[in-house]
mmCIF file of C-alpha atoms in Angstrom:
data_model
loop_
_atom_site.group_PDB
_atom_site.id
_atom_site.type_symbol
_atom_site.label_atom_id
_atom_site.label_comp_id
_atom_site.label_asym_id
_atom_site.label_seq_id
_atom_site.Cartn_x
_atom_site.Cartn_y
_atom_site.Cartn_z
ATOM 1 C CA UNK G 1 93.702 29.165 5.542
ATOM 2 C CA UNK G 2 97.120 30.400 4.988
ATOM 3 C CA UNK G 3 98.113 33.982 5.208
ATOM 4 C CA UNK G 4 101.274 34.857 3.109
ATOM 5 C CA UNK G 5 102.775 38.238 2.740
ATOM 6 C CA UNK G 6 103.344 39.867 -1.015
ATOM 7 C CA UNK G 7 105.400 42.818 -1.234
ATOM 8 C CA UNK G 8 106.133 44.867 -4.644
ATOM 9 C CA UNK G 9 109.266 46.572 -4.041
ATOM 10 C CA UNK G 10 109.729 47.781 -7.427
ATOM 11 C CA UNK G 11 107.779 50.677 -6.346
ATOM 12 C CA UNK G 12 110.335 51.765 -3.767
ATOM 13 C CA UNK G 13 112.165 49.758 -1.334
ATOM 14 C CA UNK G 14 115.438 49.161 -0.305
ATOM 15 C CA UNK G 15 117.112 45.720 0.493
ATOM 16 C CA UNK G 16 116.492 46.854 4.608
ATOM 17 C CA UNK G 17 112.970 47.505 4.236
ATOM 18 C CA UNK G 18 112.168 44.283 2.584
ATOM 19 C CA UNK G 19 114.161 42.909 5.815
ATOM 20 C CA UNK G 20 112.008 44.760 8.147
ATOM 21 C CA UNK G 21 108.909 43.208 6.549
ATOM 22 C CA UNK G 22 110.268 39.802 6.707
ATOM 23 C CA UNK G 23 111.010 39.728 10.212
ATOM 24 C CA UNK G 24 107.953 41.138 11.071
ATOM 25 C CA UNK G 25 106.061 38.663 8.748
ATOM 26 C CA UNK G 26 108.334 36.070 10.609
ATOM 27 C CA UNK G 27 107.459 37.716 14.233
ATOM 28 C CA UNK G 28 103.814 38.014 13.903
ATOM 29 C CA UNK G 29 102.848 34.501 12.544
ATOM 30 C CA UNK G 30 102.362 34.734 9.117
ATOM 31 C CA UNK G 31 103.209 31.504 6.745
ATOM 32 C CA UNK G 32 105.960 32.767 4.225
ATOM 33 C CA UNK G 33 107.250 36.637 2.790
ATOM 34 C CA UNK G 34 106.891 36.807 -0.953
ATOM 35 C CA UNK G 35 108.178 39.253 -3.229
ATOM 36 C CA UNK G 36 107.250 40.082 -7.058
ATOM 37 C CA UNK G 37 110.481 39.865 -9.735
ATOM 38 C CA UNK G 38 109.735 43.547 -11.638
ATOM 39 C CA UNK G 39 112.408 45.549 -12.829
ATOM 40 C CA UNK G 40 110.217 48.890 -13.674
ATOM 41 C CA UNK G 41 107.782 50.390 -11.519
ATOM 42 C CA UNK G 42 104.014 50.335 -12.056
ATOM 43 C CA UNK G 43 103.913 54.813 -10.404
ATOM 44 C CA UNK G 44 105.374 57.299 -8.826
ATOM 45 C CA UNK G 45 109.261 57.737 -9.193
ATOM 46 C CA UNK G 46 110.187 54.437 -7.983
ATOM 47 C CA UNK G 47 113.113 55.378 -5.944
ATOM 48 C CA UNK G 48 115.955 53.796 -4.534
ATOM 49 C CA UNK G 49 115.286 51.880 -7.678
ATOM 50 C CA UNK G 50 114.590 47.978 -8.132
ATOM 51 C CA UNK G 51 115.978 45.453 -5.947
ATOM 52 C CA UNK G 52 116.702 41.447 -7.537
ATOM 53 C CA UNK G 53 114.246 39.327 -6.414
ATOM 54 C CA UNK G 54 117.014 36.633 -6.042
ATOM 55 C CA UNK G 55 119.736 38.282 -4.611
ATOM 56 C CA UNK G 56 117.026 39.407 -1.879
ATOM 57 C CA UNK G 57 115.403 36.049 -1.100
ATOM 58 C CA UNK G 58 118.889 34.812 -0.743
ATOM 59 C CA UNK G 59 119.706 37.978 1.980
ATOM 60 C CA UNK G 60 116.502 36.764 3.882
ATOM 61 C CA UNK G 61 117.102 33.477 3.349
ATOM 62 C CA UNK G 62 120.186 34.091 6.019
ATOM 63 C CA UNK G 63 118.360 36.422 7.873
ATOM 64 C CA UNK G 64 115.005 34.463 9.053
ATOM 65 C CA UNK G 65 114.687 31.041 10.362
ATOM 66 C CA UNK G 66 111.093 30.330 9.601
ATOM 67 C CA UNK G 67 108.843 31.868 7.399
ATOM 68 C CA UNK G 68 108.681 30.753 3.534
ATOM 69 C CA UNK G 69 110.049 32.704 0.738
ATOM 70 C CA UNK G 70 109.396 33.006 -2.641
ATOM 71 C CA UNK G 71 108.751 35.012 -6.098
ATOM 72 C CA UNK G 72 104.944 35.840 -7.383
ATOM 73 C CA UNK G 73 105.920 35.481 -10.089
ATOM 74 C CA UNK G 74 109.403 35.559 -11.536
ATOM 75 C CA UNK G 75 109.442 36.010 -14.733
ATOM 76 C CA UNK G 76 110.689 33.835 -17.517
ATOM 77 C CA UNK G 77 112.148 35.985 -19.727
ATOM 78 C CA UNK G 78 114.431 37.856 -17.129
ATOM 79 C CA UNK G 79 116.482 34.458 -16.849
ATOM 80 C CA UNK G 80 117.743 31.191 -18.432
ATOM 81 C CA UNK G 81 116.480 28.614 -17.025
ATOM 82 C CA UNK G 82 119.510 26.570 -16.097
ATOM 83 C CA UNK G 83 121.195 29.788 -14.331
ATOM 84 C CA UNK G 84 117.577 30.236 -12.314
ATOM 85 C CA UNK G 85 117.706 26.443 -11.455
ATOM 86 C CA UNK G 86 120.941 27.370 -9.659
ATOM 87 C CA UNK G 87 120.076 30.274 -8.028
ATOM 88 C CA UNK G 88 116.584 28.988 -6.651
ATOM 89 C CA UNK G 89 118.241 25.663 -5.711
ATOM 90 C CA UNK G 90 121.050 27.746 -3.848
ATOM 91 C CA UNK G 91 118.667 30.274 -1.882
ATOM 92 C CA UNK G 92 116.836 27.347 -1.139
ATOM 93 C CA UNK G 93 120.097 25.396 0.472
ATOM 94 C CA UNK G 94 120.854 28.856 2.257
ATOM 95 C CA UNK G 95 117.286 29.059 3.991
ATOM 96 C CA UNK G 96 117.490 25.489 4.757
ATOM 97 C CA UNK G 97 114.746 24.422 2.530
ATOM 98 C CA UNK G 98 112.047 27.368 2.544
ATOM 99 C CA UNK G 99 111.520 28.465 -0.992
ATOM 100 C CA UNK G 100 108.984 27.910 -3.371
ATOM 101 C CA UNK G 101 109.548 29.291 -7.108
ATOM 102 C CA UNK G 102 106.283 31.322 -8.802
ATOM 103 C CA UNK G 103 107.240 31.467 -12.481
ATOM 104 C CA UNK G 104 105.270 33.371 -14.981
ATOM 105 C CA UNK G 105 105.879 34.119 -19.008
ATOM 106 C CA UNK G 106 106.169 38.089 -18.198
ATOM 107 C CA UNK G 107 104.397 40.559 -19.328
ATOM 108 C CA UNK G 108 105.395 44.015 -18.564
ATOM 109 C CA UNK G 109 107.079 45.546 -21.930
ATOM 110 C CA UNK G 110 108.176 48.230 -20.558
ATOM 111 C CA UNK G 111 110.538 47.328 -17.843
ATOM 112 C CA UNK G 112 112.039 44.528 -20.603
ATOM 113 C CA UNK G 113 112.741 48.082 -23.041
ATOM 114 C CA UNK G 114 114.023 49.538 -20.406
ATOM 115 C CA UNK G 115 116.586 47.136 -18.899
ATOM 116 C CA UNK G 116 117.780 45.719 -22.579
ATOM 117 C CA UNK G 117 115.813 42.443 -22.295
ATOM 118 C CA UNK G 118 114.077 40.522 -25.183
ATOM 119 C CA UNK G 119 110.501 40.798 -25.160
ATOM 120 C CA UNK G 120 108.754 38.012 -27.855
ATOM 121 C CA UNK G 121 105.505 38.108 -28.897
ATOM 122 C CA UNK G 122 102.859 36.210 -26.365
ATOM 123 C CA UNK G 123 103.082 32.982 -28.104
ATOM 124 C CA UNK G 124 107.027 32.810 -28.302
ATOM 125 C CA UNK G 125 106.613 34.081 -24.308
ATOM 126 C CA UNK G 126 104.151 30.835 -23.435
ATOM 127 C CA UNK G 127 106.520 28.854 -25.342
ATOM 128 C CA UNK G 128 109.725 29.622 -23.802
ATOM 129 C CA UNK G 129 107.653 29.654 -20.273
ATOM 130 C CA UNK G 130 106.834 26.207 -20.252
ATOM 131 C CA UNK G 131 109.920 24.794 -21.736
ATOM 132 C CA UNK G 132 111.650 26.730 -18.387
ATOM 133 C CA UNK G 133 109.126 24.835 -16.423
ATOM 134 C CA UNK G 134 110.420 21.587 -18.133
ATOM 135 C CA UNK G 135 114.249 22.536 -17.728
ATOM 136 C CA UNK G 136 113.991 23.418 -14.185
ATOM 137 C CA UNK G 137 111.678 20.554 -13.076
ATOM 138 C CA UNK G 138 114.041 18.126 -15.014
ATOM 139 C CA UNK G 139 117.200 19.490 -13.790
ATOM 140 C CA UNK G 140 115.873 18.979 -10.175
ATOM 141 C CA UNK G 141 114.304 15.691 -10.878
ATOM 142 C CA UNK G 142 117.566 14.644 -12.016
ATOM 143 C CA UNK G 143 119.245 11.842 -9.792
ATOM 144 C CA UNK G 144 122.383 13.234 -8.893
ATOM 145 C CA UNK G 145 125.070 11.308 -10.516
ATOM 146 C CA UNK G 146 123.352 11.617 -13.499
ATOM 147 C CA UNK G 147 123.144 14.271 -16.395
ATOM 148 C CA UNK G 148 120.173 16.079 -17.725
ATOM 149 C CA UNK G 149 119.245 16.597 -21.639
ATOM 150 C CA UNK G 150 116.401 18.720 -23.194
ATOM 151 C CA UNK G 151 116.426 19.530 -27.036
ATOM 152 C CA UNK G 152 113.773 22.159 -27.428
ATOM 153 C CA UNK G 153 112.967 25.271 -30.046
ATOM 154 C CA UNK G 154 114.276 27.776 -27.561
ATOM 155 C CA UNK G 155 116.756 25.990 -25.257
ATOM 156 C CA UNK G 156 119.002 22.952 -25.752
ATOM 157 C CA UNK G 157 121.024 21.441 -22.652
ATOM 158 C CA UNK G 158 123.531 18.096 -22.813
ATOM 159 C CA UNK G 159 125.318 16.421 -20.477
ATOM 160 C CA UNK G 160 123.851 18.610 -17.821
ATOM 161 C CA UNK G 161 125.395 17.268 -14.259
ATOM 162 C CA UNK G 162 122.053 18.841 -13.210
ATOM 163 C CA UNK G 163 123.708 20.444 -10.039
ATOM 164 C CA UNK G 164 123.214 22.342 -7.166
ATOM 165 C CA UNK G 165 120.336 20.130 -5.931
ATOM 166 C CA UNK G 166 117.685 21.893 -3.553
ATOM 167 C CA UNK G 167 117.040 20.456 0.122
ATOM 168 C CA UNK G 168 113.502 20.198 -0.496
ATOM 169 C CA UNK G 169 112.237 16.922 -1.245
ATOM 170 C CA UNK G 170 111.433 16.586 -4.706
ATOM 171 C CA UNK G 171 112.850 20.166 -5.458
ATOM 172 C CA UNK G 172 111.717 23.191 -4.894
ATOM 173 C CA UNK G 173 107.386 23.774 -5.191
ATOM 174 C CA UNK G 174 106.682 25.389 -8.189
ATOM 175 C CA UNK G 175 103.728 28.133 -8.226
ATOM 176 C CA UNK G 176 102.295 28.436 -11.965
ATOM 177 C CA UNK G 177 99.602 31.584 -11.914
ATOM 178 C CA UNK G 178 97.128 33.591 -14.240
ATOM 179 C CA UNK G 179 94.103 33.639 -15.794
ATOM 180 C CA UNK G 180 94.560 31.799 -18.939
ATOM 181 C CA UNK G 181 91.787 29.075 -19.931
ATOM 182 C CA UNK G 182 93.643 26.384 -21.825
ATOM 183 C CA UNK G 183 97.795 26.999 -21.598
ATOM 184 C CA UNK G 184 98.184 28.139 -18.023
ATOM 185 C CA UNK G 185 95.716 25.556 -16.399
ATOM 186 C CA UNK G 186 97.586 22.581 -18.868
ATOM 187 C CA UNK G 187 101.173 23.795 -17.334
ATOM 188 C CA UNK G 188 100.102 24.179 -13.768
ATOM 189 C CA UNK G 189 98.525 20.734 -14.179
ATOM 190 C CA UNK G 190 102.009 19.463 -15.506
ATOM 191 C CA UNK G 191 104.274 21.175 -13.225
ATOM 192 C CA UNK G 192 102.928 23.162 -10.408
ATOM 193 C CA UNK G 193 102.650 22.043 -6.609
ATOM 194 C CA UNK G 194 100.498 25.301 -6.347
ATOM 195 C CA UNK G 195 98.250 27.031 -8.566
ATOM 196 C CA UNK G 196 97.550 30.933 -8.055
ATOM 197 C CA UNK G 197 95.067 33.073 -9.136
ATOM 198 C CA UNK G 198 96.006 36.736 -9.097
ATOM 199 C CA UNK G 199 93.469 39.725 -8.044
ATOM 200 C CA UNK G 200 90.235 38.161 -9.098
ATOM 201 C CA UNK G 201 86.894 38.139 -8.319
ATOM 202 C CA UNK G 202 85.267 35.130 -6.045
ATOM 203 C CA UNK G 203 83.364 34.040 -8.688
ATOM 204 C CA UNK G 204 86.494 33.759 -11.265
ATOM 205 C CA UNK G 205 88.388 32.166 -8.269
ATOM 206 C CA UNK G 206 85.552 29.393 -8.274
ATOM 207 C CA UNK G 207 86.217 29.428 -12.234
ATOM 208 C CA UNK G 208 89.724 29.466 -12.908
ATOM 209 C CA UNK G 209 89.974 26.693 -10.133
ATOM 210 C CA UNK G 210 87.560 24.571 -11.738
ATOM 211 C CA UNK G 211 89.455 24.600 -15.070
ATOM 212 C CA UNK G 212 92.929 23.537 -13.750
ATOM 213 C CA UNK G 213 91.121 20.814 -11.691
ATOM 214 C CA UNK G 214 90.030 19.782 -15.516
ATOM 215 C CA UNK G 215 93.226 19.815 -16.505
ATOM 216 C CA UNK G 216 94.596 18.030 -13.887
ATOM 217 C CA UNK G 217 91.998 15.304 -14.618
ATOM 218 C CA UNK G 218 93.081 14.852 -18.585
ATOM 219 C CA UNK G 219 97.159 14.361 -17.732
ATOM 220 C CA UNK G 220 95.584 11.835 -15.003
ATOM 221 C CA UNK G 221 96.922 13.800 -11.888
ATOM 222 C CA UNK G 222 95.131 14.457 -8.258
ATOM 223 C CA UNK G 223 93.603 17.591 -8.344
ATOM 224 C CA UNK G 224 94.055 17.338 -4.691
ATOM 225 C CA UNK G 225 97.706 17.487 -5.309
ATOM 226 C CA UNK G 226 97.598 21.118 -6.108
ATOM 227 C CA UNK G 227 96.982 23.906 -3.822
ATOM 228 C CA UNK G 228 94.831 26.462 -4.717
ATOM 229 C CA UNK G 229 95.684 30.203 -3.580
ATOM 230 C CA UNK G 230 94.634 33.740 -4.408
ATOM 231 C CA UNK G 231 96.433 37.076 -4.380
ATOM 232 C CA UNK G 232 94.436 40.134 -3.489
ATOM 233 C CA UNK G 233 95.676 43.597 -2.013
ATOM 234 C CA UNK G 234 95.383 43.961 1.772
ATOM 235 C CA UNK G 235 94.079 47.602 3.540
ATOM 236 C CA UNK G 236 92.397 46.838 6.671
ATOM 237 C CA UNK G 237 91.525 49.187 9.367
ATOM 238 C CA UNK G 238 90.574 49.613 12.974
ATOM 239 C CA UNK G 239 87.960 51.846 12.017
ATOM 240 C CA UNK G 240 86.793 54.018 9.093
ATOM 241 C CA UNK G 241 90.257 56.826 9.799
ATOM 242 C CA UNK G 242 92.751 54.311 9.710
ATOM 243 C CA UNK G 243 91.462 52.391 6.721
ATOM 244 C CA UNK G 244 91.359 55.587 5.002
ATOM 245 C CA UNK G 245 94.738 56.659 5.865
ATOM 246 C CA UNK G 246 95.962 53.649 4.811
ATOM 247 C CA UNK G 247 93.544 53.558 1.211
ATOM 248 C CA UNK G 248 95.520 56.740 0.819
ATOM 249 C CA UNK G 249 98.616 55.953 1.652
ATOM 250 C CA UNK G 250 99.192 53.397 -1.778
ATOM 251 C CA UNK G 251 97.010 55.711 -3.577
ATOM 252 C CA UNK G 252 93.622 53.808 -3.706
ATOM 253 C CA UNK G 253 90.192 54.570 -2.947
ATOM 254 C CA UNK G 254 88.636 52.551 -0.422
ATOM 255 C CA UNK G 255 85.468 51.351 -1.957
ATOM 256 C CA UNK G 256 87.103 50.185 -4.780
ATOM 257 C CA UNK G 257 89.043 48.411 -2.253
ATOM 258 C CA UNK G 258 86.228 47.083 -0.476
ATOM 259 C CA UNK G 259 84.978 45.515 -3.756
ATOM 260 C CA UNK G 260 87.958 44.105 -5.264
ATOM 261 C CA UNK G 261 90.324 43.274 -2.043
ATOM 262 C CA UNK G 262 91.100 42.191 1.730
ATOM 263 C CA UNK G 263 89.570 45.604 2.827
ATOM 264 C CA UNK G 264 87.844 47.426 5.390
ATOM 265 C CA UNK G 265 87.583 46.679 9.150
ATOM 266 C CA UNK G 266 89.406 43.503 10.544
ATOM 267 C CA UNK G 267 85.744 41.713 10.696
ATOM 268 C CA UNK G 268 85.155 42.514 7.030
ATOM 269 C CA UNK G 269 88.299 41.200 5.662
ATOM 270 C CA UNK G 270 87.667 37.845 8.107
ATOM 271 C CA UNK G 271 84.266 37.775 6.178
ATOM 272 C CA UNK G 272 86.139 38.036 2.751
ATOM 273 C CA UNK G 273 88.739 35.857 3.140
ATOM 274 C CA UNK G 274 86.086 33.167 4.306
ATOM 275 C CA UNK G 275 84.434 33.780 0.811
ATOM 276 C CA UNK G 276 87.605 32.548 -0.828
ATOM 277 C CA UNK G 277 88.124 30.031 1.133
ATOM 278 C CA UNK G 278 84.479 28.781 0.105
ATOM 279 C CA UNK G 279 85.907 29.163 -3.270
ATOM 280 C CA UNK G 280 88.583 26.758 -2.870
ATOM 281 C CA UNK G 281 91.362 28.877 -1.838
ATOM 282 C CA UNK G 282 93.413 27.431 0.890
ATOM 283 C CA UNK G 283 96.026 30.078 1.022
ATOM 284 C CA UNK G 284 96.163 33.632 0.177
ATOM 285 C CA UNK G 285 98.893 36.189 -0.403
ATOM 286 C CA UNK G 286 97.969 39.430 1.077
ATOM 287 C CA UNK G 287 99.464 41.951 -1.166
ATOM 288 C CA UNK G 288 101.007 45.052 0.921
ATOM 289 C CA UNK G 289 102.013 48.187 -0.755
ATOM 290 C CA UNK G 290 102.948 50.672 2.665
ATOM 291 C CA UNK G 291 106.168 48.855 3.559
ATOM 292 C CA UNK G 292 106.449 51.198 5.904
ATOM 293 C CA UNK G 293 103.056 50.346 7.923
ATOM 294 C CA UNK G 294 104.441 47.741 10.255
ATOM 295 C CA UNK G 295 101.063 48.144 11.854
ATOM 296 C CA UNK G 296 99.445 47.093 9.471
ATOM 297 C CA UNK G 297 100.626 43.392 9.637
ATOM 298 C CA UNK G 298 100.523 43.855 13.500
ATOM 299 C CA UNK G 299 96.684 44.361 12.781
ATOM 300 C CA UNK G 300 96.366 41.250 10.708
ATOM 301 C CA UNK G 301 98.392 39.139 12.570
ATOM 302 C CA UNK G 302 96.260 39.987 15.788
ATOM 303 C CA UNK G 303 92.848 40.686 14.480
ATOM 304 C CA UNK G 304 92.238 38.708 10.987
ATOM 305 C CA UNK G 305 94.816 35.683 10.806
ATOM 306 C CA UNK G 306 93.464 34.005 14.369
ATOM 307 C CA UNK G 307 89.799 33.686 13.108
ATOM 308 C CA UNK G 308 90.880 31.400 9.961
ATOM 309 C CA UNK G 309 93.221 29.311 11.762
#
C-alpha cells in the first residue's frame, strides 16, 4: 500500500509550512504531498489566509525532486478548464513529470460567496465537471501539431493548438472522487487513472469500489486500470498522551477518531490500514491537520509505513 500525505492549508498555513511538510514527506519515504484547492476555511480564524493550490504545487514542484504532487480535489468551478490544462501541464513540466490532477464539481458555497465565484445548482455543477474532464483529457490527448475542438452547453473551444503538453505519458493522471452512485462512478470510469473515496467507512469503501468497477465494465474498460485509494484523517500516537495531545491539537476527540480514521497507537493504525487494503484500497492519503507536528510523519514513516510495504 501507498502512503500519501493530504494537507488542508486553508485552515492556516503559509507557502513555507506547506514546504516544510513536503520535504519532510519527501525525507521520510512517503509516495507523493497532496494538498486540497479551498479558498474558505472549514474553523477557527484561518489565518495567514488561503494559499493557491497551483501556484504552491508549482513552488514544490522546484523545490523537491521526488515525491508526487497533486490536488484532492481541485475544484471545477474555481477554473476554466483550458487555463487549468495549462497550469497542471506546466507544474507538471516544472517537477519533471510528478503531478497527478484530483478534480471535483465543488461544493463548498461559502468560500464561492465569499471570493465572487459562481456557484450553480448541483446539476449545472456535475455538468460543467465532466465537460472539464473532457476538455482537459482532450486537450492533452491532442497530438501536438494538431488543434483541439469541443462544442458543449457550458464551454466551446476551436482551433485549440492544445499546448503546453505535460511530460507524463499520456498526460497527467486524473483522480475523479466522491460518493456518488451513478454520475461520479460513470466519469471516473471515463476519465480517471485513479478513483478516490473520501473519509468513508470500510464497508462503503468495499461499496463505492464495487460500483465504479460496474461502471468500468459497461464503457468496456479494465477495472484493473484504475487505482483504488481512500482518504481518511491520520492521529497516531506512541501511547495514549501523545495521541491525545495530538486528538487535541486539530480539535477532535479521539474515539471518534479511532472509529472513523488512521488513529490510535502505530499498531492500530497498521491494523486499519490493512482493513482497507482488504477493501481494495491500494493507496491511501493520510489526511494531516497539525502542520506543525513534524513528528508526527516521523512516527508514520518509522512505525506504520514499513509494515505495509
Amino acid at each position: 500500500m501507498q502512503l500519501r500525505i493530504f494537507t488542508e492549508p486553508q485552515m492556516g498555513a503559509t507557502y513555507d509550512d506547506l514546504l516544510a511538510v513536503a520535504r519532510r514527506t519527501e525525507e521520510t519515504g512517503f509516495d507523493a504531498f497532496f494538498r486540497s484547492d479551498h479558498y474558505l476555511t472549514m474553523g477557527g480564524d484561518g489565518l495567514p489566509g488561503p494559499t493557491d493550490a497551483w501556484v504552491t504545487l508549482a513552488g514544490l514542484a522546484r523545490e523537491t525532486s521526488r515525491i508526487r504532487l497533486g490536488t484532492l480535489m481541485t475544484a471545477a468551478t474555481f477554473r476554466l478548464p483550458g487555463p487549468l490544462a495549462i497550469s497542471v501541464a506546466q507544474v507538471d513540466q516544472m517537477s519533471g513529470g510528478r503531478v497527478e490532477l484530483g478534480i471535483g464539481s465543488g461544493w463548498f458555497a461559502a468560500e464561492h460567496s465569499a471570493y465572487g465565484i459562481p456557484f450553480p445548482e448541483v446539476g449545472e455543477r456535475f455538468d460543467r465537471y465532466e465537460e472539464q474532464l473532457a476538455v482537459i483529457s482532450g486537450l492533452w490527448g491532442t497530438p501536438v501539431g494538431e488543434t483541439f475542438d469541443f462544442t458543449g452547453e457550458h464551454y466551446q473551444l476551436s482551433g485549440s493548438p492544445a499546448l503546453p503538453k505535460p511530460v507524463q505519458p499520456g498526460g497527467v493522471p486524473i483522480l475523479v472522487g466522491g460518493s456518488g452512485k451513478k454520475r461520479t462512478p460513470r466519469l471516473a470510469a471515463r476519465y480517471a487513472a485513479e478513483f478516490n473515496v473520501p473519509f468513508a467507512s470500510v464497508e462503503d469503501n468495499v461499496r463505492l469500489f464495487a460500483g465504479v468497477r460496474d461502471a468500468c465494465a459497461e464503457v468496456g474498460r479494465d477495472p484493473g486500470e484504475l487505482v483504488h485509494s481512500s482518504a481518511l484523517v491520520l492521529c497516531v500516537g506512541r501511547d495514549e498522551s501523545e495521541l491525545a495531545r495530538r486528538a487535541a491539537a486539530i480539535g477532535r476527540d479521539v474515539a471518534e477518531l479511532r472509529a472513523h480514521g488512521v488513529a490510535g497507537t502505530p499498531a492500530e493504525a497498521v491494523d486499519t490500514l490493512g482493513r482497507y487494503a482488504e477493501a481494495g484500497a491500494s493507496r491511501v492519503y493520510l489526511q494531516v491537520l497539525d502542520l506543525t507536528d513534524l513528528d508526527h510523519l516521523d512516527l508514520v514513516a518509522a512505525e506504520v509505513a514499513p509494515q505495509l510495504a
